[in-house]
Amino acid sequence: MPGFIGREQHTIDEKGRLMIPARFRRKFLLQGEQGGAPTPAREQVLYVLKADEGCLELYEPSAWGEKERQLLKLSDFNPEERLLTTMIYARLDQAELDRSGRIALSREMLEHAGIDREAVIIGANVKMIVWDPARLDRLLGENKGRFAQLAGRYV
Amino acid sequence: MPGFIGREQHTIDEKGRLMIPARFRRKFLLQGEQGGAPTPAREQVLYVLKADEGCLELYEPSAWGEKERQLLKLSDFNPEERLLTTMIYARLDQAELDRSGRIALSREMLEHAGIDREAVIIGANVKMIVWDPARLDRLLGENKGRFAQLAGRYV
DNA sequence: CCATTTTTTCCCACTTTCCCCCACATTAAA
DNA sequence: TTTAATGTGGGGGAAAGTGGGAAAAAATGG
């Protein structure tokens, strides 16, 4: 439902706080609303996942629930599936929005993404993807040539 | 449904605002209408995509939704498909029409298209294509000779 | 269990950006 | 020529983003 779309760049302050763009916030603050005011929505939370590519993924609760449903299908007895479960939850964290719409990212998370003072937030419909600007540029640059090929194969 | 047809040229002001031609606007303002008045349609939005050729594409929501449906089919676990997702969403943005029928294009977008003060808007049925006038002329000039060949191959 | 240090988060203030709204220019229609 | 519709430009208020001080909470060490 969220439908996060767009790319923004924000600074991360000394305290490791990352601003969630207002237009993204609006997407999930309206959850509890029915024609009324856009709820202040206390206790708003996001799920933060370290991704393989060296970036972070932010899920709004209902979107994470969707993903979690897939994980719950994994067997508790099959070693491989147990390992996958462990790997995912070991990379997962939870972050609350403060009253200004920011989340505090741990040093670990920031380190994983190689983020220093600036971060790019990409809306990817169901989730937000957070990158160090330089690292993202490098990825996109290195793979520019593959775009047509991949797009042709999948879309 | 929209059926944007025609070519227009408009100026982009200091604030990076691009006028959407009235005749194009009318195409998608009629969406929610059934015999009634052409809805003022608050919150009208366009999807803006950086295209490979160095231009911008403007999709009307239902047209973009078509594409998005394909993107949602991509796996969240397959590295290649993840890469493709990132590449597309990194080039995508959303722009709302203001009350005068204009959209605000980010500096990034304008830079990508090499647009300064003038922009050509080409209606291409389901989307609009935005070019820097000079750049478009150059592309068409350089490839004039290939038209017959391409047309013969594909149409 | 208390005292001290560190971390968290609430709150306020400043700066910047966005966008509503109006005014005017220009073109098209009547 | 009048009237309306479209395109262009900008002032100013509101909202968003940024940073930091200080209270509250948590962690650490006796």
Short mmCIF file of C-alpha atoms (C1' of nucleotides) in Angstrom, two decimals:
data_model
loop_
_atom_site.label_atom_id
_atom_site.label_comp_id
_atom_site.label_asym_id
_atom_site.label_seq_id
_atom_site.Cartn_x
_atom_site.Cartn_y
_atom_site.Cartn_z
CA MET A 1 0.00 0.00 0.00
CA PRO A 2 2.64 2.57 0.94
CA GLY A 3 4.01 3.28 -2.51
CA PHE A 4 7.20 5.11 -1.67
CA ILE A 5 8.42 6.76 -4.85
CA GLY A 6 11.26 9.21 -5.35
CA ARG A 7 14.85 9.82 -4.50
CA GLU A 8 16.05 12.19 -1.80
CA GLN A 9 19.28 12.98 -0.10
CA HIS A 10 19.55 13.94 3.55
CA THR A 11 22.29 14.56 6.04
CA ILE A 12 22.83 12.37 9.05
CA ASP A 13 23.69 14.38 12.13
CA GLU A 14 26.20 13.74 14.89
CA LYS A 15 23.72 11.56 16.69
CA GLY A 16 23.18 9.28 13.72
CA ARG A 17 19.69 10.53 13.03
CA LEU A 18 18.24 10.12 9.54
CA MET A 19 15.33 12.21 8.37
CA ILE A 20 12.52 10.26 6.70
CA PRO A 21 11.22 12.46 3.88
CA ALA A 22 7.88 14.04 4.71
CA ARG A 23 6.22 12.66 1.62
CA PHE A 24 7.17 9.12 2.64
CA ARG A 25 6.05 9.71 6.19
CA ARG A 26 2.67 10.78 4.93
CA LYS A 27 2.27 7.42 3.25
CA PHE A 28 2.17 5.45 6.45
CA LEU A 29 0.96 8.06 8.87
CA LEU A 30 -2.38 7.86 7.10
CA GLN A 31 -2.73 4.23 8.13
CA GLY A 32 -5.07 4.85 11.04
CA GLU A 33 -6.90 7.69 9.37
CA GLN A 34 -10.41 7.70 7.91
CA GLY A 35 -11.11 11.16 6.64
CA GLY A 36 -9.78 12.71 9.83
CA ALA A 37 -6.54 14.56 10.39
CA PRO A 38 -3.23 12.87 9.47
CA THR A 39 -2.67 11.19 12.81
CA PRO A 40 0.43 12.30 14.74
CA ALA A 41 0.86 8.56 15.12
CA ARG A 42 2.91 8.02 18.24
CA GLU A 43 5.19 5.00 18.36
CA GLN A 44 5.62 4.88 14.62
CA VAL A 45 8.23 2.26 13.85
CA LEU A 46 10.30 1.11 10.89
CA TYR A 47 12.11 -2.17 10.34
CA VAL A 48 15.73 -1.79 9.30
CA LEU A 49 17.49 -4.54 7.39
CA LYS A 50 21.13 -4.75 6.34
CA ALA A 51 21.07 -5.76 2.69
CA ASP A 52 23.69 -7.73 0.78
CA GLU A 53 24.62 -4.93 -1.59
CA GLY A 54 25.85 -2.82 1.28
CA CYS A 55 22.79 -0.70 1.78
CA LEU A 56 19.91 -0.60 4.24
CA GLU A 57 16.25 -1.35 3.66
CA LEU A 58 13.49 0.33 5.63
CA TYR A 59 10.15 -1.43 5.89
CA GLU A 60 6.98 0.06 7.19
CA PRO A 61 5.36 -2.43 9.61
CA SER A 62 2.66 -3.85 7.37
CA ALA A 63 5.19 -4.32 4.56
CA TRP A 64 7.56 -6.13 6.87
CA GLY A 65 4.70 -8.30 8.02
CA GLU A 66 4.27 -9.40 4.44
CA LYS A 67 7.89 -10.46 4.26
CA GLU A 68 7.74 -12.09 7.64
CA ARG A 69 4.90 -14.29 6.49
CA GLN A 70 7.32 -15.79 3.95
CA LEU A 71 9.89 -16.40 6.65
CA LEU A 72 7.40 -18.16 8.88
CA LYS A 73 6.93 -20.74 6.16
CA LEU A 74 10.52 -21.85 6.60
CA SER A 75 10.98 -25.08 8.48
CA ASP A 76 12.25 -24.98 12.03
CA PHE A 77 13.97 -28.30 11.50
CA ASN A 78 15.74 -28.02 8.18
CA PRO A 79 19.28 -26.76 8.94
CA GLU A 80 19.52 -24.66 5.80
CA GLU A 81 16.24 -22.94 6.43
CA ARG A 82 17.17 -22.39 10.06
CA LEU A 83 20.40 -20.78 8.93
CA LEU A 84 18.60 -18.45 6.57
CA THR A 85 16.24 -17.42 9.33
CA THR A 86 19.13 -16.68 11.64
CA MET A 87 20.97 -14.70 9.01
CA ILE A 88 18.00 -12.50 8.32
CA TYR A 89 17.05 -11.77 11.91
CA ALA A 90 20.68 -11.12 12.76
CA ARG A 91 20.63 -8.32 10.22
CA LEU A 92 17.32 -6.87 11.31
CA ASP A 93 16.57 -4.05 13.71
CA GLN A 94 13.75 -1.76 14.63
CA ALA A 95 13.79 2.03 14.77
CA GLU A 96 11.23 4.47 16.11
CA LEU A 97 10.54 7.80 14.52
CA ASP A 98 11.09 10.76 16.82
CA ARG A 99 8.70 13.69 16.87
CA SER A 100 10.54 15.33 13.97
CA GLY A 101 10.19 12.28 11.76
CA ARG A 102 13.73 10.99 12.15
CA ILE A 103 15.07 7.58 13.04
CA ALA A 104 18.28 6.86 14.93
CA LEU A 105 20.51 4.42 13.08
CA SER A 106 23.05 2.46 15.07
CA ARG A 107 26.74 2.78 14.36
CA GLU A 108 26.66 -0.78 13.07
CA MET A 109 23.97 -0.06 10.53
CA LEU A 110 25.71 3.05 9.29
CA GLU A 111 28.98 1.19 9.03
CA HIS A 112 27.37 -1.59 7.05
CA ALA A 113 26.11 0.92 4.52
CA GLY A 114 29.33 2.91 4.59
CA ILE A 115 27.35 6.01 5.42
CA ASP A 116 29.09 9.02 6.83
CA ARG A 117 27.25 12.31 6.73
CA GLU A 118 25.00 11.99 3.71
CA ALA A 119 22.46 9.36 2.75
CA VAL A 120 20.31 8.79 -0.31
CA ILE A 121 16.84 7.44 0.31
CA ILE A 122 15.19 5.72 -2.63
CA GLY A 123 11.52 4.94 -2.56
CA ALA A 124 11.01 1.45 -3.96
CA ASN A 125 7.26 1.21 -3.61
CA VAL A 126 7.00 -1.19 -0.71
CA LYS A 127 10.25 -0.23 1.03
CA MET A 128 12.87 2.49 1.22
CA ILE A 129 16.46 1.82 0.29
CA VAL A 130 19.22 3.80 1.99
CA TRP A 131 22.61 4.26 0.36
CA ASP A 132 25.83 6.11 0.81
CA PRO A 133 25.68 8.48 -2.18
CA ALA A 134 29.13 7.59 -3.53
CA ARG A 135 28.55 3.87 -3.15
CA LEU A 136 25.26 4.07 -5.01
CA ASP A 137 26.81 6.08 -7.81
CA ARG A 138 29.53 3.50 -8.14
CA LEU A 139 27.02 0.64 -8.32
CA LEU A 140 24.92 2.39 -10.91
CA GLY A 141 27.95 3.42 -12.92
CA GLU A 142 29.48 -0.03 -12.95
CA ASN A 143 26.24 -1.60 -14.13
CA LYS A 144 25.05 1.02 -16.54
CA GLY A 145 25.73 -1.24 -19.46
CA ARG A 146 23.70 -4.07 -18.02
CA PHE A 147 20.52 -2.09 -17.66
CA ALA A 148 19.12 -2.68 -21.12
CA GLN A 149 19.98 -6.35 -20.88
CA LEU A 150 18.35 -6.85 -17.49
CA ALA A 151 15.33 -4.76 -18.30
CA GLY A 152 14.88 -6.72 -21.48
CA ARG A 153 15.01 -9.99 -19.61
CA TYR A 154 12.69 -9.12 -16.76
CA VAL A 155 10.44 -6.24 -17.80
CA MET B 1 -6.29 5.58 -22.20
CA PRO B 2 -4.70 9.03 -22.05
CA GLY B 3 -3.52 9.33 -25.63
CA PHE B 4 -1.13 12.27 -25.40
CA ILE B 5 -0.45 13.46 -28.94
CA GLY B 6 1.47 16.48 -30.16
CA ARG B 7 4.64 18.40 -29.65
CA GLU B 8 4.97 21.58 -27.60
CA GLN B 9 7.73 23.71 -26.25
CA HIS B 10 7.62 25.49 -22.91
CA THR B 11 9.95 27.47 -20.74
CA ILE B 12 11.14 26.27 -17.38
CA ASP B 13 11.28 29.01 -14.77
CA GLU B 14 13.81 29.78 -12.08
CA LYS B 15 12.15 27.34 -9.73
CA GLY B 16 12.43 24.45 -12.16
CA ARG B 17 8.73 24.33 -12.91
CA LEU B 18 7.55 22.82 -16.18
CA MET B 19 4.11 23.56 -17.57
CA ILE B 20 2.11 20.54 -18.66
CA PRO B 21 0.20 21.58 -21.80
CA ALA B 22 -3.48 22.11 -21.12
CA ARG B 23 -4.56 19.66 -23.77
CA PHE B 24 -2.50 16.92 -22.10
CA ARG B 25 -3.80 17.87 -18.70
CA ARG B 26 -7.34 17.46 -19.93
CA LYS B 27 -6.57 13.88 -20.88
CA PHE B 28 -6.04 12.67 -17.38
CA LEU B 29 -8.22 15.07 -15.49
CA LEU B 30 -11.13 13.29 -17.08
CA GLN B 31 -10.21 10.05 -15.39
CA GLY B 32 -12.65 10.27 -12.50
CA GLU B 33 -15.35 11.85 -14.60
CA GLN B 34 -18.56 10.25 -15.82
CA GLY B 35 -20.46 12.87 -17.74
CA GLY B 36 -19.87 15.42 -14.98
CA ALA B 37 -17.60 18.42 -14.98
CA PRO B 38 -13.88 17.99 -15.70
CA THR B 39 -12.83 17.36 -12.12
CA PRO B 40 -10.42 19.89 -10.60
CA ALA B 41 -8.65 16.74 -9.48
CA ARG B 42 -6.51 17.68 -6.52
CA GLU B 43 -3.35 15.71 -5.92
CA GLN B 44 -2.81 14.99 -9.58
CA VAL B 45 0.53 13.26 -9.90
CA LEU B 46 2.94 12.26 -12.65
CA TYR B 47 5.74 9.71 -12.54
CA VAL B 48 9.05 11.05 -13.81
CA LEU B 49 11.66 8.67 -15.13
CA LYS B 50 15.20 9.41 -16.28
CA ALA B 51 15.55 7.64 -19.61
CA ASP B 52 18.73 6.24 -21.10
CA GLU B 53 18.79 8.58 -24.09
CA GLY B 54 19.17 11.57 -21.82
CA CYS B 55 15.56 12.68 -21.69
CA LEU B 56 12.72 12.39 -19.20
CA GLU B 57 9.54 10.38 -19.41
CA LEU B 58 6.32 11.46 -17.72
CA TYR B 59 3.84 8.72 -16.98
CA GLU B 60 0.31 9.30 -15.97
CA PRO B 61 -0.43 7.12 -12.88
CA SER B 62 -2.42 4.35 -14.47
CA ALA B 63 0.21 3.99 -17.18
CA TRP B 64 3.00 3.70 -14.64
CA GLY B 65 0.95 1.27 -12.61
CA GLU B 66 1.09 -1.08 -15.55
CA LYS B 67 4.87 -1.09 -15.42
CA GLU B 68 4.97 -1.28 -11.66
CA ARG B 69 2.95 -4.44 -11.66
CA GLN B 70 5.79 -6.11 -13.53
CA LEU B 71 8.36 -4.77 -11.12
CA LEU B 72 6.50 -6.19 -8.16
CA LYS B 73 6.90 -9.64 -9.65
CA LEU B 74 10.68 -9.42 -9.31
CA SER B 75 12.20 -11.50 -6.54
CA ASP B 76 13.56 -9.83 -3.45
CA PHE B 77 16.20 -12.53 -3.11
CA ASN B 78 17.66 -12.83 -6.60
CA PRO B 79 20.65 -10.45 -6.87
CA GLU B 80 20.07 -9.61 -10.53
CA GLU B 81 16.45 -8.78 -10.01
CA ARG B 82 17.32 -6.72 -6.96
CA LEU B 83 19.84 -4.78 -9.01
CA LEU B 84 17.29 -4.05 -11.69
CA THR B 85 14.82 -2.85 -9.07
CA THR B 86 17.39 -0.50 -7.62
CA MET B 87 18.38 0.85 -11.01
CA ILE B 88 14.82 1.66 -11.94
CA TYR B 89 13.67 3.19 -8.68
CA ALA B 90 16.86 5.22 -8.47
CA ARG B 91 15.83 6.90 -11.70
CA LEU B 92 12.20 7.40 -10.77
CA ASP B 93 10.47 10.27 -9.06
CA GLN B 94 7.00 11.56 -8.46
CA ALA B 95 5.79 15.07 -9.20
CA GLU B 96 2.54 16.73 -8.25
CA LEU B 97 0.87 19.28 -10.46
CA ASP B 98 0.42 22.64 -8.79
CA ARG B 99 -2.76 24.63 -9.18
CA SER B 100 -1.49 26.11 -12.43
CA GLY B 101 -0.82 22.72 -13.99
CA ARG B 102 2.94 22.72 -13.56
CA ILE B 103 5.29 20.16 -12.06
CA ALA B 104 8.51 20.92 -10.21
CA LEU B 105 11.47 19.04 -11.64
CA SER B 106 14.48 18.51 -9.40
CA ARG B 107 17.85 19.89 -10.35
CA GLU B 108 19.01 16.31 -10.84
CA MET B 109 16.30 15.54 -13.34
CA LEU B 110 16.92 18.70 -15.33
CA GLU B 111 20.62 18.00 -15.34
CA HIS B 112 20.07 14.49 -16.58
CA ALA B 113 18.10 15.84 -19.53
CA GLY B 114 20.50 18.73 -20.07
CA ILE B 115 17.57 21.11 -19.82
CA ASP B 116 18.19 24.76 -19.16
CA ARG B 117 15.34 27.15 -19.87
CA GLU B 118 13.39 25.47 -22.65
CA ALA B 119 11.89 22.02 -22.91
CA VAL B 120 10.11 20.14 -25.66
CA ILE B 121 7.24 17.94 -24.57
CA ILE B 122 6.28 15.17 -26.97
CA GLY B 123 3.07 13.32 -26.49
CA ALA B 124 3.66 9.60 -27.00
CA ASN B 125 0.23 8.20 -26.31
CA VAL B 126 0.64 6.73 -22.85
CA LYS B 127 3.50 8.96 -21.74
CA MET B 128 5.09 12.32 -22.43
CA ILE B 129 8.73 12.63 -23.37
CA VAL B 130 10.66 15.71 -22.31
CA TRP B 131 13.77 16.86 -24.17
CA ASP B 132 16.19 19.69 -24.27
CA PRO B 133 15.37 21.16 -27.70
CA ALA B 134 18.95 21.14 -28.98
CA ARG B 135 19.61 17.64 -27.76
CA LEU B 136 16.50 16.32 -29.46
CA ASP B 137 17.40 18.01 -32.72
CA ARG B 138 20.85 16.50 -32.57
CA LEU B 139 19.49 13.00 -31.97
CA LEU B 140 17.03 13.27 -34.81
CA GLY B 141 19.62 14.80 -37.12
CA GLU B 142 22.27 12.20 -36.42
CA ASN B 143 19.87 9.36 -37.05
CA LYS B 144 17.89 10.73 -39.94
CA GLY B 145 19.34 8.16 -42.29
CA ARG B 146 18.34 5.25 -40.11
CA PHE B 147 14.61 5.90 -40.20
CA ALA B 148 13.78 3.85 -43.26
CA GLN B 149 15.94 0.99 -42.04
CA LEU B 150 14.37 0.90 -38.59
CA ALA B 151 10.86 1.38 -39.83
CA GLY B 152 11.38 -1.42 -42.30
CA ARG B 153 12.56 -3.74 -39.58
CA TYR B 154 9.90 -3.04 -36.99
CA VAL B 155 6.80 -1.69 -38.70
"C1'" DC C 1 21.53 -0.19 45.61
"C1'" DC C 2 23.23 4.11 44.73
"C1'" DA C 3 26.36 7.28 42.05
"C1'" DT C 4 28.38 8.49 37.80
"C1'" DT C 5 28.70 8.37 33.06
"C1'" DT C 6 26.81 7.62 28.71
"C1'" DT C 7 23.06 7.38 25.59
"C1'" DT C 8 18.58 8.58 24.09
"C1'" DT C 9 14.89 11.62 22.84
"C1'" DC C 10 12.19 15.51 23.49
"C1'" DC C 11 11.97 20.17 22.43
"C1'" DC C 12 13.02 24.51 20.50
"C1'" DA C 13 15.15 27.69 17.06
"C1'" DC C 14 17.12 28.57 12.81
"C1'" DT C 15 17.53 28.02 7.78
"C1'" DT C 16 16.00 26.47 3.55
"C1'" DT C 17 12.75 24.86 0.40
"C1'" DC C 18 8.28 24.36 -1.29
"C1'" DC C 19 3.87 25.75 -2.95
"C1'" DC C 20 -0.25 28.63 -2.78
"C1'" DC C 21 -1.88 32.53 -4.74
"C1'" DC C 22 -2.04 36.51 -7.36
"C1'" DA C 23 -0.76 39.45 -11.34
"C1'" DC C 24 0.36 40.05 -15.81
"C1'" DA C 25 1.25 38.56 -20.73
"C1'" DT C 26 -0.14 36.16 -24.50
"C1'" DT C 27 -2.91 33.54 -27.26
"C1'" DA C 28 -7.29 31.64 -28.67
"C1'" DA C 29 -12.17 31.92 -29.06
"C1'" DA C 30 -16.66 34.39 -29.46
"C1'" DT D 1 -13.12 44.11 -29.81
"C1'" DT D 2 -14.38 41.74 -25.95
"C1'" DT D 3 -14.02 37.63 -23.29
"C1'" DA D 4 -12.04 33.70 -21.83
"C1'" DA D 5 -8.33 30.39 -21.40
"C1'" DT D 6 -3.51 29.44 -21.23
"C1'" DG D 7 1.30 30.33 -20.11
"C1'" DT D 8 4.89 32.87 -17.27
"C1'" DG D 9 6.81 35.01 -13.30
"C1'" DG D 10 7.44 36.06 -8.47
"C1'" DG D 11 6.15 37.52 -3.32
"C1'" DG D 12 5.31 35.58 0.87
"C1'" DG D 13 3.53 32.27 4.16
"C1'" DA D 14 3.90 27.63 5.53
"C1'" DA D 15 6.15 23.41 5.85
"C1'" DA D 16 10.32 20.62 5.86
"C1'" DG D 17 14.99 19.84 7.20
"C1'" DT D 18 18.91 20.64 10.35
"C1'" DG D 19 21.36 21.24 14.56
"C1'" DG D 20 22.01 21.48 19.42
"C1'" DG D 21 20.77 22.18 24.55
"C1'" DA D 22 18.84 19.86 28.23
"C1'" DA D 23 15.78 16.48 30.56
"C1'" DA D 24 15.02 11.66 30.88
"C1'" DA D 25 16.44 7.01 30.58
"C1'" DA D 26 19.67 3.48 30.40
"C1'" DA D 27 24.09 1.43 31.14
"C1'" DT D 28 28.23 0.89 33.97
"C1'" DG D 29 30.95 0.39 38.12
"C1'" DG D 30 31.65 0.37 42.63
#
